[in-house]
CSV table of C-alpha atoms in Angstrom, one decimal:
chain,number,residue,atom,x,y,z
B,1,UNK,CA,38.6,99.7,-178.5
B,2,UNK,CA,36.0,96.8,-177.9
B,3,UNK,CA,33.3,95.7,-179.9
B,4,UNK,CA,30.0,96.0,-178.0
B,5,UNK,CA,29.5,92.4,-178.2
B,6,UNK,CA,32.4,91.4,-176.4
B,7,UNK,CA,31.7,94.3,-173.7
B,8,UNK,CA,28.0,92.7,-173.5
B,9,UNK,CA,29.8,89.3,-173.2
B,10,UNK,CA,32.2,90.5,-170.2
B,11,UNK,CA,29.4,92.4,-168.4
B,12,UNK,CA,27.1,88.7,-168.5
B,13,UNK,CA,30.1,87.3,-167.5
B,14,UNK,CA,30.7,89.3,-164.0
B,15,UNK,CA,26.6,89.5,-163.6
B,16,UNK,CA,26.6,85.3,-163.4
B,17,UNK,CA,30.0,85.0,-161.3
B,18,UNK,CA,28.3,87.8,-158.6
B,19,UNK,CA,25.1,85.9,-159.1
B,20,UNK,CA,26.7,83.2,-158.0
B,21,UNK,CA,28.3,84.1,-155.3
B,22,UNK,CA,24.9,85.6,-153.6
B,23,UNK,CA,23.8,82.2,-154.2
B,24,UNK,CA,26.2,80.3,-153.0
B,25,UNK,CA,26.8,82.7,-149.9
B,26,UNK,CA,23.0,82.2,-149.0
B,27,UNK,CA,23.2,78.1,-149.3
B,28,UNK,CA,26.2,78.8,-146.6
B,29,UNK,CA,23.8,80.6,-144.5
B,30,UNK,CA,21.0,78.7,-145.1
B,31,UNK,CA,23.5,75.4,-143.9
B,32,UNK,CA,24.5,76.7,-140.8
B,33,UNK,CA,21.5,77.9,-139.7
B,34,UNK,CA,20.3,74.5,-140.1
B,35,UNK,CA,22.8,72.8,-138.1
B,36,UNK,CA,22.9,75.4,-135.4
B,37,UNK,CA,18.6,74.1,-135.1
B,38,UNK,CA,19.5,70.6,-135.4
B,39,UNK,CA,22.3,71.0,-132.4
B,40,UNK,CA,20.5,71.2,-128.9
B,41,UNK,CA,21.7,71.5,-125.3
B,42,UNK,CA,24.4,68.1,-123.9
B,43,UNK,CA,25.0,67.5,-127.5
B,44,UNK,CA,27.8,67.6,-129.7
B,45,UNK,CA,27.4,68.7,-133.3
B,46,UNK,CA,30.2,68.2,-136.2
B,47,UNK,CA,30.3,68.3,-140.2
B,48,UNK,CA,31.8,66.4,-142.3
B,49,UNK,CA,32.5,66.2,-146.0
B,50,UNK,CA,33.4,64.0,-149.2
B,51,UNK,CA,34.1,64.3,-152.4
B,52,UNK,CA,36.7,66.5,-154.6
B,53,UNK,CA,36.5,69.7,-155.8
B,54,UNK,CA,36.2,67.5,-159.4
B,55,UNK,CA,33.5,65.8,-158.4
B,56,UNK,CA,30.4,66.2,-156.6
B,57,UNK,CA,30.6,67.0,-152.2
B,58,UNK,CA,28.4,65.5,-149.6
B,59,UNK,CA,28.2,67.5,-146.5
B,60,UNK,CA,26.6,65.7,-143.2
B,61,UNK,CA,25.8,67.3,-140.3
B,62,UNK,CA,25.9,64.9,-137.3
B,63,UNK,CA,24.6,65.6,-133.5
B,64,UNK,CA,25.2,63.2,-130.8
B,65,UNK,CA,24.0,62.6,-127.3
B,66,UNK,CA,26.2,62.3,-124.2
B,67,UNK,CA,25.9,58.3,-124.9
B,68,UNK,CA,27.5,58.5,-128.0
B,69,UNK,CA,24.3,58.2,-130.2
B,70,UNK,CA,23.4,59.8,-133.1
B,71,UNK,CA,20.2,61.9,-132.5
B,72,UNK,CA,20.4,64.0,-136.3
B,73,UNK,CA,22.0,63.9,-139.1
B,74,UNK,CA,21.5,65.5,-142.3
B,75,UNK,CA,23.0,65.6,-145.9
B,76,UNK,CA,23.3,68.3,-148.6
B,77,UNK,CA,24.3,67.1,-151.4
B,78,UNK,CA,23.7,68.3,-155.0
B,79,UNK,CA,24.9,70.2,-158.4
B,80,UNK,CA,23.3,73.4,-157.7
B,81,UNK,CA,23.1,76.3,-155.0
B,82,UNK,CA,19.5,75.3,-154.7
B,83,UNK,CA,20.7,71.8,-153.1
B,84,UNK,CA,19.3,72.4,-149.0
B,85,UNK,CA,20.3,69.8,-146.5
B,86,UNK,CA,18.0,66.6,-146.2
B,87,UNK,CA,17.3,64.4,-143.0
B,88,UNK,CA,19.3,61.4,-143.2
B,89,UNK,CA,17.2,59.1,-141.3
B,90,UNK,CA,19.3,55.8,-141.5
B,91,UNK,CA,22.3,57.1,-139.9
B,92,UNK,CA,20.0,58.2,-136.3
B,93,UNK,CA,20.6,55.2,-133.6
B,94,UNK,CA,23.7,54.4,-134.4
B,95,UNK,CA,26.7,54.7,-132.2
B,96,UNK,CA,29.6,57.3,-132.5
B,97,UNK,CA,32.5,54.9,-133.4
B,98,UNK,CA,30.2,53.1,-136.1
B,99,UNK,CA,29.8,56.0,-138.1
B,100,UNK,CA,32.0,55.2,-141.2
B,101,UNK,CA,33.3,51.9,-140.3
B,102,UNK,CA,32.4,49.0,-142.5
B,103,UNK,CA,30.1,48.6,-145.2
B,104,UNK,CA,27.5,51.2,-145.2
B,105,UNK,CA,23.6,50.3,-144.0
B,106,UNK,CA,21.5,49.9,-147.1
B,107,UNK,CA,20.5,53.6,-147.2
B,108,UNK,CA,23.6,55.4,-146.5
B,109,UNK,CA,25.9,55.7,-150.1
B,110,UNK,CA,29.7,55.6,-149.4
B,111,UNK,CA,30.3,59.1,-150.0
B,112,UNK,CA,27.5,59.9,-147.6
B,113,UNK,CA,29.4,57.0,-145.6
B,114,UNK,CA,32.6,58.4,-145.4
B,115,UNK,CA,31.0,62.1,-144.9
B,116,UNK,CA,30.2,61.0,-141.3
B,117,UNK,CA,33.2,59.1,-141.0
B,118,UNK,CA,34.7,62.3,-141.0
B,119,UNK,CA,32.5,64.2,-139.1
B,120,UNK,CA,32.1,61.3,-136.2
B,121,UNK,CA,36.3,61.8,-136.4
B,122,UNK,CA,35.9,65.4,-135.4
B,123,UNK,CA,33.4,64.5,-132.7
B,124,UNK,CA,35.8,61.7,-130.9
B,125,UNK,CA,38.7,64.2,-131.1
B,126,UNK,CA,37.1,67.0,-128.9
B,127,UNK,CA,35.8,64.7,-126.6
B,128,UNK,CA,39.1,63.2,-126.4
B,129,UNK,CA,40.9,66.3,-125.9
B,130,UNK,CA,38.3,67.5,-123.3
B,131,UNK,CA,38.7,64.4,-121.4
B,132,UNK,CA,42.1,63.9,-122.1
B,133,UNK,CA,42.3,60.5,-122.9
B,134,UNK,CA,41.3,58.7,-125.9
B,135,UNK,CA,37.2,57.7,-126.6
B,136,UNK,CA,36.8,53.8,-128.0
């Protein structure tokens, strides 16, 4: 019915698509974990991501300090399942509602940029909605 060489084909096929799957499934583990570690007590902790499913994502993971103040962030970004989330040093310091507005400090790139723009959005709308009125 099918010549061994296209049964060897399908079965290399299905071995890479589960193989990938494992792999990606740990890099999701291996991700969260990381940002649980990176969120500590009377903070707030929020990801954010850029990008298409055509082109290349960022993910940031942003923690903030009952001022408003970024106290971690980290970025995974890369083309494999290998790619593990990196400190993003440039964006600690800076306030809440600067994240993603303006032209991005020197070391930031604007996907990275608008990454935690998103993620600082998700941040001001459950402290809004805890407090019930609207953060500036």
């Amino acid at each position: 019915m099918f010549e061994p060489t296209t049964i060897a084909l399908l079965i290399a096929l299905v071995v890479a698509w589960v193989g990938q799957l494992l792999l990606s499934t740990r890099q999701m583990r291996r991700f969260y974990a990381r940002a649980r570690e990176l969120r500590t007590p009377d903070t707030a902790m929020s990801i954010g991501m850029s990008g298409t499913n055509w082109r290349r994502k960022t993910y940031v993971v942003v923690v903030v300090d009952s001022d408003n103040t970024v106290v971690a962030s980290e970025r995974l970004a890369g083309f494999t399942v290998f790619a593990e989330l990196k400190p993003l040093p440039a964006a600690i310091g800076l306030q809440l509602d600067d994240l993603g507005k303006g032209t991005p400090p020197p070391a930031i790139d604007e996907k990275t940029w608008a990454a935690l723009e998103q993620a600082a959005g998700f941040i001001r709308n459950k402290k809004s909605s805890s407090t019930g009125r609207e953060i500036e």
